[in-house]
Amino acid sequence: MKNSLLLILCCLLIVNTSSNLFAQGDEMPGPLLGFSYGGFNSLHNGFDDIYSDNSMPIEYFFGVGYKRIYLIGKYKTYSANGRSIVDNGDFIGSADYSQEFFMFGLRFYDQNNNKLRYFLEFGAVSSLVSETITTDNRVPELSSSEEMQEWGFGISAGATFMFTRFVGISGSVEYTRLMFDIENGYETGDVNLGGFFISAGLVFMPFSD
Amino acid sequence: MKRSKYFILVILLLVTSCDMENLIPPTEGELVKLEIDSPDSITLNSGDILQMEVRGVYVVSNTDVITNTGILQSNTYYNQTNDSSFVEINPATVAWYSGDQRIARVNSGLISAVSVGSTYIYAKKENVVSQKIDLIIK
């Protein structure tokens, strides 16, 4: 929550600064700001075997661009909980999962003056994953927490419909590939903890004539 | 008459087979206690014989390997359980000892009172020793 507030404050600061800097001319770079809400589908093979109660993450994004190209930053947190897999015991496992995504990349619009604009996006993604597993009888040997961080990449495609001059709705499909080296888990070795994120939301593009 | 003889024979066979089942110790497990089924002290007359019975406590240890697996991690817990069972043992499979062979002898659990006096007997199997039973021969 703290991170989200900090991010929003940073975005507002960027928008304000860039608006002041570039408000003079039509050909100057302009800011982009928005959020979207959607469903994340992990590409881990066993994810659905463990996690059933998944959150719908909100993604916050901001950027600065010139005409059709934007330098963009995105952030979202995905969380899920479910039952860890207990073999050979009459215990019920429980598991909590959280994954943060920070993406920095470029967004390319097909045009910059139509109401309906399509875009492609790609960039580097940093992801922080944390998981806690335990059992209903709280056997210490069966309970633990793990946190891992890894870099990967993401690509995204979508469309923005500007229903006013500066405000629009946006929808996109995003794919992230994040290869984590997992030594001891449901799957071991290089495991992709990325996935697909399908979302829709609002976008603010002041000075985007 | 012939029929009744066969009937008695079948009954005897059934009873014997039931007894044999009780006398077979478990194939797994460790003998941890040996117990002669008798009071602490027995008084016999010289020349008497007495069959003793013996029981054993066998313990079977099991280790269950329990794992708890998530996406990023997996934990293992070794849960050890001990199951004990009280089993009658065939006296012929047990080593029997007498404190004084001149007073009483014991073989396959059968005590033979030899002469007047007092002594003791005990049994041993798989390095497990039973309690001592005092013998008084009159």
mmCIF file of C-alpha atoms in Angstrom:
data_model
loop_
_atom_site.group_PDB
_atom_site.id
_atom_site.type_symbol
_atom_site.label_atom_id
_atom_site.label_comp_id
_atom_site.label_asym_id
_atom_site.label_seq_id
_atom_site.Cartn_x
_atom_site.Cartn_y
_atom_site.Cartn_z
ATOM 1 C CA MET A 1 0.000 0.000 0.000
ATOM 2 C CA LYS A 2 2.843 2.350 0.932
ATOM 3 C CA ASN A 3 4.587 1.512 -2.336
ATOM 4 C CA SER A 4 1.441 2.241 -4.313
ATOM 5 C CA LEU A 5 0.979 5.645 -2.701
ATOM 6 C CA LEU A 6 4.617 6.469 -3.292
ATOM 7 C CA LEU A 7 4.304 5.453 -6.911
ATOM 8 C CA ILE A 8 1.176 7.577 -7.432
ATOM 9 C CA LEU A 9 2.934 10.562 -5.858
ATOM 10 C CA CYS A 10 5.926 10.054 -8.169
ATOM 11 C CA CYS A 11 3.643 9.818 -11.181
ATOM 12 C CA LEU A 12 1.806 13.009 -10.251
ATOM 13 C CA LEU A 13 5.140 14.737 -9.794
ATOM 14 C CA ILE A 14 6.320 13.584 -13.216
ATOM 15 C CA VAL A 15 3.041 14.639 -14.844
ATOM 16 C CA ASN A 16 3.148 18.016 -13.177
ATOM 17 C CA THR A 17 6.799 18.608 -14.007
ATOM 18 C CA SER A 18 6.513 17.510 -17.599
ATOM 19 C CA SER A 19 3.303 19.492 -18.058
ATOM 20 C CA ASN A 20 5.048 22.614 -16.881
ATOM 21 C CA LEU A 21 8.099 21.914 -18.969
ATOM 22 C CA PHE A 22 6.424 20.984 -22.209
ATOM 23 C CA ALA A 23 3.117 22.826 -22.161
ATOM 24 C CA GLN A 24 4.431 25.446 -24.553
ATOM 25 C CA GLY A 25 4.562 23.474 -27.771
ATOM 26 C CA ASP A 26 2.600 20.767 -29.561
ATOM 27 C CA GLU A 27 5.725 18.897 -30.599
ATOM 28 C CA MET A 28 7.052 18.617 -27.063
ATOM 29 C CA PRO A 29 7.016 15.343 -25.068
ATOM 30 C CA GLY A 30 3.899 14.686 -23.001
ATOM 31 C CA PRO A 31 3.114 12.592 -19.962
ATOM 32 C CA LEU A 32 0.976 9.500 -19.732
ATOM 33 C CA LEU A 33 -0.605 8.201 -16.562
ATOM 34 C CA GLY A 34 -3.113 5.521 -15.778
ATOM 35 C CA PHE A 35 -4.190 2.389 -14.085
ATOM 36 C CA SER A 36 -5.810 -0.821 -15.152
ATOM 37 C CA TYR A 37 -7.544 -3.681 -13.419
ATOM 38 C CA GLY A 38 -7.484 -7.255 -14.596
ATOM 39 C CA GLY A 39 -6.677 -10.898 -14.201
ATOM 40 C CA PHE A 40 -3.254 -12.452 -13.996
ATOM 41 C CA ASN A 41 -2.708 -16.034 -15.111
ATOM 42 C CA SER A 42 0.585 -17.549 -13.944
ATOM 43 C CA LEU A 43 2.453 -19.740 -16.406
ATOM 44 C CA HIS A 44 3.770 -21.998 -13.639
ATOM 45 C CA ASN A 45 2.532 -25.520 -14.334
ATOM 46 C CA GLY A 46 1.504 -26.275 -10.768
ATOM 47 C CA PHE A 47 0.225 -22.861 -9.776
ATOM 48 C CA ASP A 48 -3.440 -23.797 -10.005
ATOM 49 C CA ASP A 49 -2.792 -27.004 -8.037
ATOM 50 C CA ILE A 50 -1.813 -24.914 -5.023
ATOM 51 C CA TYR A 51 -3.437 -21.516 -5.404
ATOM 52 C CA SER A 52 -7.141 -21.166 -5.968
ATOM 53 C CA ASP A 53 -7.998 -17.819 -4.403
ATOM 54 C CA ASN A 54 -6.294 -15.288 -6.657
ATOM 55 C CA SER A 55 -6.460 -11.531 -6.481
ATOM 56 C CA MET A 56 -7.254 -9.245 -9.430
ATOM 57 C CA PRO A 57 -4.294 -6.882 -9.446
ATOM 58 C CA ILE A 58 -4.413 -3.177 -10.213
ATOM 59 C CA GLU A 59 -1.567 -2.018 -12.415
ATOM 60 C CA TYR A 60 -0.352 1.556 -12.187
ATOM 61 C CA PHE A 61 1.598 3.003 -15.071
ATOM 62 C CA PHE A 62 3.173 6.274 -16.004
ATOM 63 C CA GLY A 63 5.328 7.516 -18.798
ATOM 64 C CA VAL A 64 6.710 10.366 -20.792
ATOM 65 C CA GLY A 65 6.539 10.307 -24.538
ATOM 66 C CA TYR A 66 6.967 12.177 -27.708
ATOM 67 C CA LYS A 67 4.301 11.755 -30.384
ATOM 68 C CA ARG A 68 3.913 7.960 -30.670
ATOM 69 C CA ILE A 69 6.734 6.704 -28.453
ATOM 70 C CA TYR A 70 6.572 6.642 -24.678
ATOM 71 C CA LEU A 71 9.074 5.675 -22.070
ATOM 72 C CA ILE A 72 6.883 3.826 -19.621
ATOM 73 C CA GLY A 73 7.028 2.391 -16.092
ATOM 74 C CA LYS A 74 4.477 -0.004 -14.631
ATOM 75 C CA TYR A 75 3.864 -1.563 -11.261
ATOM 76 C CA LYS A 76 1.446 -4.178 -9.929
ATOM 77 C CA THR A 77 1.175 -6.616 -7.054
ATOM 78 C CA TYR A 78 -0.444 -9.973 -7.463
ATOM 79 C CA SER A 79 -1.368 -12.143 -4.495
ATOM 80 C CA ALA A 80 -2.939 -15.554 -4.060
ATOM 81 C CA ASN A 81 -3.592 -18.057 -1.347
ATOM 82 C CA GLY A 82 -4.431 -21.702 -1.325
ATOM 83 C CA ARG A 83 -3.316 -25.065 -0.031
ATOM 84 C CA SER A 84 0.251 -26.282 -0.172
ATOM 85 C CA ILE A 85 0.607 -29.927 -1.170
ATOM 86 C CA VAL A 86 1.090 -32.250 1.814
ATOM 87 C CA ASP A 87 2.263 -35.770 0.983
ATOM 88 C CA ASN A 88 1.973 -38.657 3.424
ATOM 89 C CA GLY A 89 0.333 -36.811 6.261
ATOM 90 C CA ASP A 90 -3.130 -36.092 7.567
ATOM 91 C CA PHE A 91 -2.408 -32.385 7.636
ATOM 92 C CA ILE A 92 -3.948 -29.597 5.611
ATOM 93 C CA GLY A 93 -1.411 -27.299 4.027
ATOM 94 C CA SER A 94 -1.827 -23.591 3.501
ATOM 95 C CA ALA A 95 0.087 -21.235 1.252
ATOM 96 C CA ASP A 96 0.273 -17.482 0.707
ATOM 97 C CA TYR A 97 1.851 -16.024 -2.401
ATOM 98 C CA SER A 98 2.715 -12.502 -3.404
ATOM 99 C CA GLN A 99 4.433 -11.233 -6.554
ATOM 100 C CA GLU A 100 5.421 -7.683 -7.416
ATOM 101 C CA PHE A 101 6.133 -6.606 -10.991
ATOM 102 C CA PHE A 102 8.140 -3.509 -11.942
ATOM 103 C CA MET A 103 8.346 -2.944 -15.677
ATOM 104 C CA PHE A 104 10.378 -0.323 -17.507
ATOM 105 C CA GLY A 105 10.086 -0.136 -21.244
ATOM 106 C CA LEU A 106 8.858 1.571 -24.380
ATOM 107 C CA ARG A 107 5.308 1.932 -25.677
ATOM 108 C CA PHE A 108 4.678 2.511 -29.363
ATOM 109 C CA TYR A 109 1.343 3.930 -30.535
ATOM 110 C CA ASP A 110 0.249 3.389 -34.121
ATOM 111 C CA GLN A 111 -0.828 7.033 -34.303
ATOM 112 C CA ASN A 112 -1.023 9.986 -31.998
ATOM 113 C CA ASN A 113 -4.103 11.918 -33.024
ATOM 114 C CA ASN A 114 -6.927 9.422 -33.474
ATOM 115 C CA LYS A 115 -9.429 8.612 -30.788
ATOM 116 C CA LEU A 116 -8.667 4.914 -31.152
ATOM 117 C CA ARG A 117 -4.967 4.142 -30.847
ATOM 118 C CA TYR A 118 -3.300 0.742 -30.768
ATOM 119 C CA PHE A 119 -0.052 0.204 -28.988
ATOM 120 C CA LEU A 120 2.769 -2.268 -28.536
ATOM 121 C CA GLU A 121 5.028 -2.266 -25.538
ATOM 122 C CA PHE A 122 8.091 -4.102 -24.373
ATOM 123 C CA GLY A 123 10.537 -3.747 -21.560
ATOM 124 C CA ALA A 124 12.534 -5.209 -18.729
ATOM 125 C CA VAL A 125 10.646 -6.611 -15.757
ATOM 126 C CA SER A 126 11.886 -6.998 -12.210
ATOM 127 C CA SER A 127 9.806 -9.284 -10.042
ATOM 128 C CA LEU A 128 9.880 -9.964 -6.327
ATOM 129 C CA VAL A 129 8.146 -13.190 -5.270
ATOM 130 C CA SER A 130 7.412 -14.260 -1.721
ATOM 131 C CA GLU A 131 5.680 -17.362 -0.458
ATOM 132 C CA THR A 132 4.795 -18.743 2.977
ATOM 133 C CA ILE A 133 3.702 -22.328 3.486
ATOM 134 C CA THR A 134 2.541 -24.044 6.659
ATOM 135 C CA THR A 135 0.177 -26.759 7.863
ATOM 136 C CA ASP A 136 -2.923 -26.716 10.057
ATOM 137 C CA ASN A 137 -1.064 -28.388 12.952
ATOM 138 C CA ARG A 138 1.794 -25.858 12.716
ATOM 139 C CA VAL A 139 4.643 -28.383 12.592
ATOM 140 C CA PRO A 140 7.679 -26.054 12.496
ATOM 141 C CA GLU A 141 9.579 -28.397 10.175
ATOM 142 C CA LEU A 142 6.806 -28.079 7.599
ATOM 143 C CA SER A 143 6.507 -24.286 7.738
ATOM 144 C CA SER A 144 8.735 -21.794 5.978
ATOM 145 C CA SER A 145 8.887 -18.572 3.999
ATOM 146 C CA GLU A 146 10.858 -17.873 0.841
ATOM 147 C CA GLU A 147 11.545 -14.679 -1.104
ATOM 148 C CA MET A 148 13.184 -14.421 -4.520
ATOM 149 C CA GLN A 149 13.892 -11.653 -6.993
ATOM 150 C CA GLU A 150 14.553 -12.009 -10.702
ATOM 151 C CA TRP A 151 14.741 -10.030 -13.916
ATOM 152 C CA GLY A 152 12.901 -10.889 -17.100
ATOM 153 C CA PHE A 153 11.052 -9.182 -19.883
ATOM 154 C CA GLY A 154 7.510 -8.308 -20.840
ATOM 155 C CA ILE A 155 5.613 -7.494 -24.000
ATOM 156 C CA SER A 156 2.186 -6.028 -24.220
ATOM 157 C CA ALA A 157 -0.362 -5.114 -26.870
ATOM 158 C CA GLY A 158 -3.476 -3.056 -26.452
ATOM 159 C CA ALA A 159 -5.638 -0.184 -27.481
ATOM 160 C CA THR A 160 -6.595 3.170 -26.062
ATOM 161 C CA PHE A 161 -9.827 4.954 -26.831
ATOM 162 C CA MET A 162 -9.718 8.650 -25.975
ATOM 163 C CA PHE A 163 -13.243 9.711 -25.148
ATOM 164 C CA THR A 164 -12.099 13.209 -24.244
ATOM 165 C CA ARG A 165 -9.049 15.051 -25.444
ATOM 166 C CA PHE A 166 -6.925 13.871 -22.526
ATOM 167 C CA VAL A 167 -8.766 10.932 -20.949
ATOM 168 C CA GLY A 168 -9.346 7.521 -22.410
ATOM 169 C CA ILE A 169 -10.005 3.907 -21.642
ATOM 170 C CA SER A 170 -7.346 1.371 -22.267
ATOM 171 C CA GLY A 171 -7.227 -2.403 -22.591
ATOM 172 C CA SER A 172 -4.222 -4.630 -23.015
ATOM 173 C CA VAL A 173 -2.807 -8.122 -22.931
ATOM 174 C CA GLU A 174 0.604 -8.466 -21.365
ATOM 175 C CA TYR A 175 2.996 -11.382 -21.356
ATOM 176 C CA THR A 176 5.894 -11.577 -18.904
ATOM 177 C CA ARG A 177 8.689 -14.126 -18.834
ATOM 178 C CA LEU A 178 10.487 -14.435 -15.514
ATOM 179 C CA MET A 179 12.810 -17.402 -15.134
ATOM 180 C CA PHE A 180 13.469 -18.194 -11.484
ATOM 181 C CA ASP A 181 16.075 -20.738 -10.418
ATOM 182 C CA ILE A 182 14.106 -22.802 -7.903
ATOM 183 C CA GLU A 183 16.095 -25.426 -6.001
ATOM 184 C CA ASN A 184 13.351 -27.049 -3.991
ATOM 185 C CA GLY A 185 9.717 -26.597 -4.888
ATOM 186 C CA TYR A 186 6.821 -27.945 -6.941
ATOM 187 C CA GLU A 187 9.086 -27.641 -9.965
ATOM 188 C CA THR A 188 12.846 -27.272 -9.805
ATOM 189 C CA GLY A 189 15.368 -25.668 -12.109
ATOM 190 C CA ASP A 190 14.542 -22.667 -14.274
ATOM 191 C CA VAL A 191 10.843 -22.049 -13.764
ATOM 192 C CA ASN A 192 8.831 -19.327 -15.455
ATOM 193 C CA LEU A 193 6.868 -17.341 -12.878
ATOM 194 C CA GLY A 194 5.648 -14.855 -15.430
ATOM 195 C CA GLY A 195 2.260 -15.015 -17.023
ATOM 196 C CA PHE A 196 -0.506 -13.258 -18.884
ATOM 197 C CA PHE A 197 -2.191 -10.153 -17.558
ATOM 198 C CA ILE A 198 -5.386 -9.062 -19.280
ATOM 199 C CA SER A 199 -6.604 -5.726 -18.054
ATOM 200 C CA ALA A 200 -8.668 -2.630 -18.736
ATOM 201 C CA GLY A 201 -8.516 0.793 -17.180
ATOM 202 C CA LEU A 202 -8.234 4.525 -17.522
ATOM 203 C CA VAL A 203 -5.437 6.471 -19.141
ATOM 204 C CA PHE A 204 -4.679 10.183 -18.890
ATOM 205 C CA MET A 205 -2.643 11.707 -21.699
ATOM 206 C CA PRO A 206 -2.464 15.441 -21.226
ATOM 207 C CA PHE A 207 -0.970 17.332 -24.176
ATOM 208 C CA SER A 208 -1.319 14.332 -26.467
ATOM 209 C CA ASP A 209 -2.541 16.110 -29.561
ATOM 210 C CA MET B 1 -18.745 -93.701 17.221
ATOM 211 C CA LYS B 2 -16.316 -93.322 14.304
ATOM 212 C CA ARG B 3 -18.004 -90.051 13.309
ATOM 213 C CA SER B 4 -17.706 -88.582 16.759
ATOM 214 C CA LYS B 5 -13.987 -89.452 16.801
ATOM 215 C CA TYR B 6 -13.488 -87.507 13.555
ATOM 216 C CA PHE B 7 -15.529 -84.617 14.966
ATOM 217 C CA ILE B 8 -13.332 -84.443 18.065
ATOM 218 C CA LEU B 9 -10.212 -84.630 15.866
ATOM 219 C CA VAL B 10 -11.381 -81.691 13.743
ATOM 220 C CA ILE B 11 -12.183 -79.657 16.849
ATOM 221 C CA LEU B 12 -8.738 -80.442 18.276
ATOM 222 C CA LEU B 13 -7.075 -79.411 15.014
ATOM 223 C CA LEU B 14 -8.981 -76.108 14.995
ATOM 224 C CA VAL B 15 -8.056 -75.365 18.614
ATOM 225 C CA THR B 16 -4.399 -76.213 17.920
ATOM 226 C CA SER B 17 -4.276 -73.970 14.843
ATOM 227 C CA CYS B 18 -5.777 -71.084 16.826
ATOM 228 C CA ASP B 19 -3.153 -71.533 19.535
ATOM 229 C CA MET B 20 -0.363 -71.650 16.955
ATOM 230 C CA GLU B 21 -1.440 -68.293 15.554
ATOM 231 C CA ASN B 22 -1.061 -66.738 18.990
ATOM 232 C CA LEU B 23 2.357 -68.270 19.399
ATOM 233 C CA ILE B 24 3.801 -66.818 16.215
ATOM 234 C CA PRO B 25 5.730 -63.647 16.957
ATOM 235 C CA PRO B 26 5.496 -60.810 14.423
ATOM 236 C CA THR B 27 7.885 -61.052 11.506
ATOM 237 C CA GLU B 28 8.845 -57.385 11.908
ATOM 238 C CA GLY B 29 9.716 -55.467 15.001
ATOM 239 C CA GLU B 30 12.047 -55.710 17.923
ATOM 240 C CA LEU B 31 11.505 -57.722 21.085
ATOM 241 C CA VAL B 32 11.801 -55.264 23.953
ATOM 242 C CA LYS B 33 10.330 -57.203 26.882
ATOM 243 C CA LEU B 34 10.071 -60.858 27.842
ATOM 244 C CA GLU B 35 7.672 -61.885 30.562
ATOM 245 C CA ILE B 36 7.075 -65.309 32.149
ATOM 246 C CA ASP B 37 3.361 -65.696 32.820
ATOM 247 C CA SER B 38 3.680 -66.655 36.471
ATOM 248 C CA PRO B 39 3.573 -65.302 40.013
ATOM 249 C CA ASP B 40 6.908 -64.112 41.446
ATOM 250 C CA SER B 41 7.269 -67.288 43.498
ATOM 251 C CA ILE B 42 6.177 -70.884 42.879
ATOM 252 C CA THR B 43 6.156 -73.753 45.360
ATOM 253 C CA LEU B 44 6.456 -77.308 44.014
ATOM 254 C CA ASN B 45 6.907 -80.732 45.479
ATOM 255 C CA SER B 46 9.958 -82.733 44.540
ATOM 256 C CA GLY B 47 9.219 -84.690 41.357
ATOM 257 C CA ASP B 48 6.547 -82.232 40.137
ATOM 258 C CA ILE B 49 6.609 -80.812 36.640
ATOM 259 C CA LEU B 50 5.072 -77.490 35.545
ATOM 260 C CA GLN B 51 4.785 -75.930 32.078
ATOM 261 C CA MET B 52 5.484 -72.197 31.981
ATOM 262 C CA GLU B 53 4.182 -69.762 29.420
ATOM 263 C CA VAL B 54 6.039 -66.717 28.161
ATOM 264 C CA ARG B 55 5.014 -63.504 26.423
ATOM 265 C CA GLY B 56 6.937 -60.821 24.605
ATOM 266 C CA VAL B 57 6.408 -57.175 23.725
ATOM 267 C CA TYR B 58 7.409 -56.424 20.151
ATOM 268 C CA VAL B 59 7.845 -52.851 18.922
ATOM 269 C CA VAL B 60 7.564 -51.943 15.255
ATOM 270 C CA SER B 61 9.029 -48.510 14.393
ATOM 271 C CA ASN B 62 7.695 -46.665 11.378
ATOM 272 C CA THR B 63 9.043 -43.447 9.945
ATOM 273 C CA ASP B 64 6.612 -41.446 7.833
ATOM 274 C CA VAL B 65 8.257 -38.936 5.512
ATOM 275 C CA ILE B 66 5.868 -35.982 5.236
ATOM 276 C CA THR B 67 6.487 -33.216 2.731
ATOM 277 C CA ASN B 68 4.839 -29.821 2.389
ATOM 278 C CA THR B 69 5.353 -28.275 -1.035
ATOM 279 C CA GLY B 70 4.747 -24.813 -2.422
ATOM 280 C CA ILE B 71 5.859 -23.085 -5.595
ATOM 281 C CA LEU B 72 9.196 -21.845 -4.232
ATOM 282 C CA GLN B 73 9.946 -24.360 -1.485
ATOM 283 C CA SER B 74 9.408 -27.806 -0.063
ATOM 284 C CA ASN B 75 9.800 -28.976 3.533
ATOM 285 C CA THR B 76 10.300 -32.487 4.852
ATOM 286 C CA TYR B 77 9.360 -33.860 8.263
ATOM 287 C CA TYR B 78 10.277 -37.324 9.528
ATOM 288 C CA ASN B 79 7.517 -38.513 11.842
ATOM 289 C CA GLN B 80 8.508 -41.631 13.829
ATOM 290 C CA THR B 81 5.804 -43.820 15.355
ATOM 291 C CA ASN B 82 6.191 -46.955 17.501
ATOM 292 C CA ASP B 83 3.534 -49.656 17.455
ATOM 293 C CA SER B 84 3.871 -52.239 20.208
ATOM 294 C CA SER B 85 2.130 -55.603 20.416
ATOM 295 C CA PHE B 86 1.935 -58.156 23.214
ATOM 296 C CA VAL B 87 2.538 -61.612 21.768
ATOM 297 C CA GLU B 88 2.578 -65.103 23.265
ATOM 298 C CA ILE B 89 5.825 -66.866 22.441
ATOM 299 C CA ASN B 90 6.342 -70.575 21.964
ATOM 300 C CA PRO B 91 8.383 -71.630 25.076
ATOM 301 C CA ALA B 92 10.447 -73.977 22.910
ATOM 302 C CA THR B 93 11.910 -70.987 21.019
ATOM 303 C CA VAL B 94 13.180 -69.373 24.235
ATOM 304 C CA ALA B 95 16.356 -70.212 26.199
ATOM 305 C CA TRP B 96 15.539 -71.193 29.794
ATOM 306 C CA TYR B 97 17.892 -71.060 32.735
ATOM 307 C CA SER B 98 17.773 -72.497 36.235
ATOM 308 C CA GLY B 99 19.734 -71.000 39.122
ATOM 309 C CA ASP B 100 20.577 -74.468 40.437
ATOM 310 C CA GLN B 101 20.196 -77.519 38.210
ATOM 311 C CA ARG B 102 20.382 -79.804 41.267
ATOM 312 C CA ILE B 103 17.142 -78.351 42.668
ATOM 313 C CA ALA B 104 15.151 -77.681 39.463
ATOM 314 C CA ARG B 105 15.663 -78.024 35.757
ATOM 315 C CA VAL B 106 13.830 -76.142 33.054
ATOM 316 C CA ASN B 107 13.640 -77.059 29.399
ATOM 317 C CA SER B 108 11.328 -75.443 26.830
ATOM 318 C CA GLY B 109 9.483 -73.858 29.738
ATOM 319 C CA LEU B 110 8.852 -77.192 31.474
ATOM 320 C CA ILE B 111 10.050 -77.074 35.099
ATOM 321 C CA SER B 112 11.106 -80.319 36.702
ATOM 322 C CA ALA B 113 11.433 -80.171 40.489
ATOM 323 C CA VAL B 114 14.494 -82.320 41.257
ATOM 324 C CA SER B 115 15.211 -81.991 44.967
ATOM 325 C CA VAL B 116 14.284 -79.973 48.039
ATOM 326 C CA GLY B 117 15.600 -76.429 48.163
ATOM 327 C CA SER B 118 15.079 -73.054 46.589
ATOM 328 C CA THR B 119 16.323 -71.569 43.339
ATOM 329 C CA TYR B 120 15.022 -69.431 40.473
ATOM 330 C CA ILE B 121 14.403 -69.654 36.772
ATOM 331 C CA TYR B 122 14.396 -67.090 33.979
ATOM 332 C CA ALA B 123 14.124 -67.000 30.206
ATOM 333 C CA LYS B 124 16.117 -65.241 27.518
ATOM 334 C CA LYS B 125 15.412 -64.490 23.867
ATOM 335 C CA GLU B 126 17.186 -62.122 21.474
ATOM 336 C CA ASN B 127 19.287 -60.769 24.378
ATOM 337 C CA VAL B 128 16.123 -59.844 26.281
ATOM 338 C CA VAL B 129 15.949 -61.387 29.745
ATOM 339 C CA SER B 130 12.707 -62.091 31.577
ATOM 340 C CA GLN B 131 11.993 -61.532 35.248
ATOM 341 C CA LYS B 132 13.240 -64.158 37.699
ATOM 342 C CA ILE B 133 10.730 -66.574 39.215
ATOM 343 C CA ASP B 134 11.606 -67.944 42.627
ATOM 344 C CA LEU B 135 11.156 -71.701 43.032
ATOM 345 C CA ILE B 136 10.676 -73.432 46.369
ATOM 346 C CA ILE B 137 10.846 -77.212 46.193
ATOM 347 C CA LYS B 138 9.497 -79.107 49.174
#
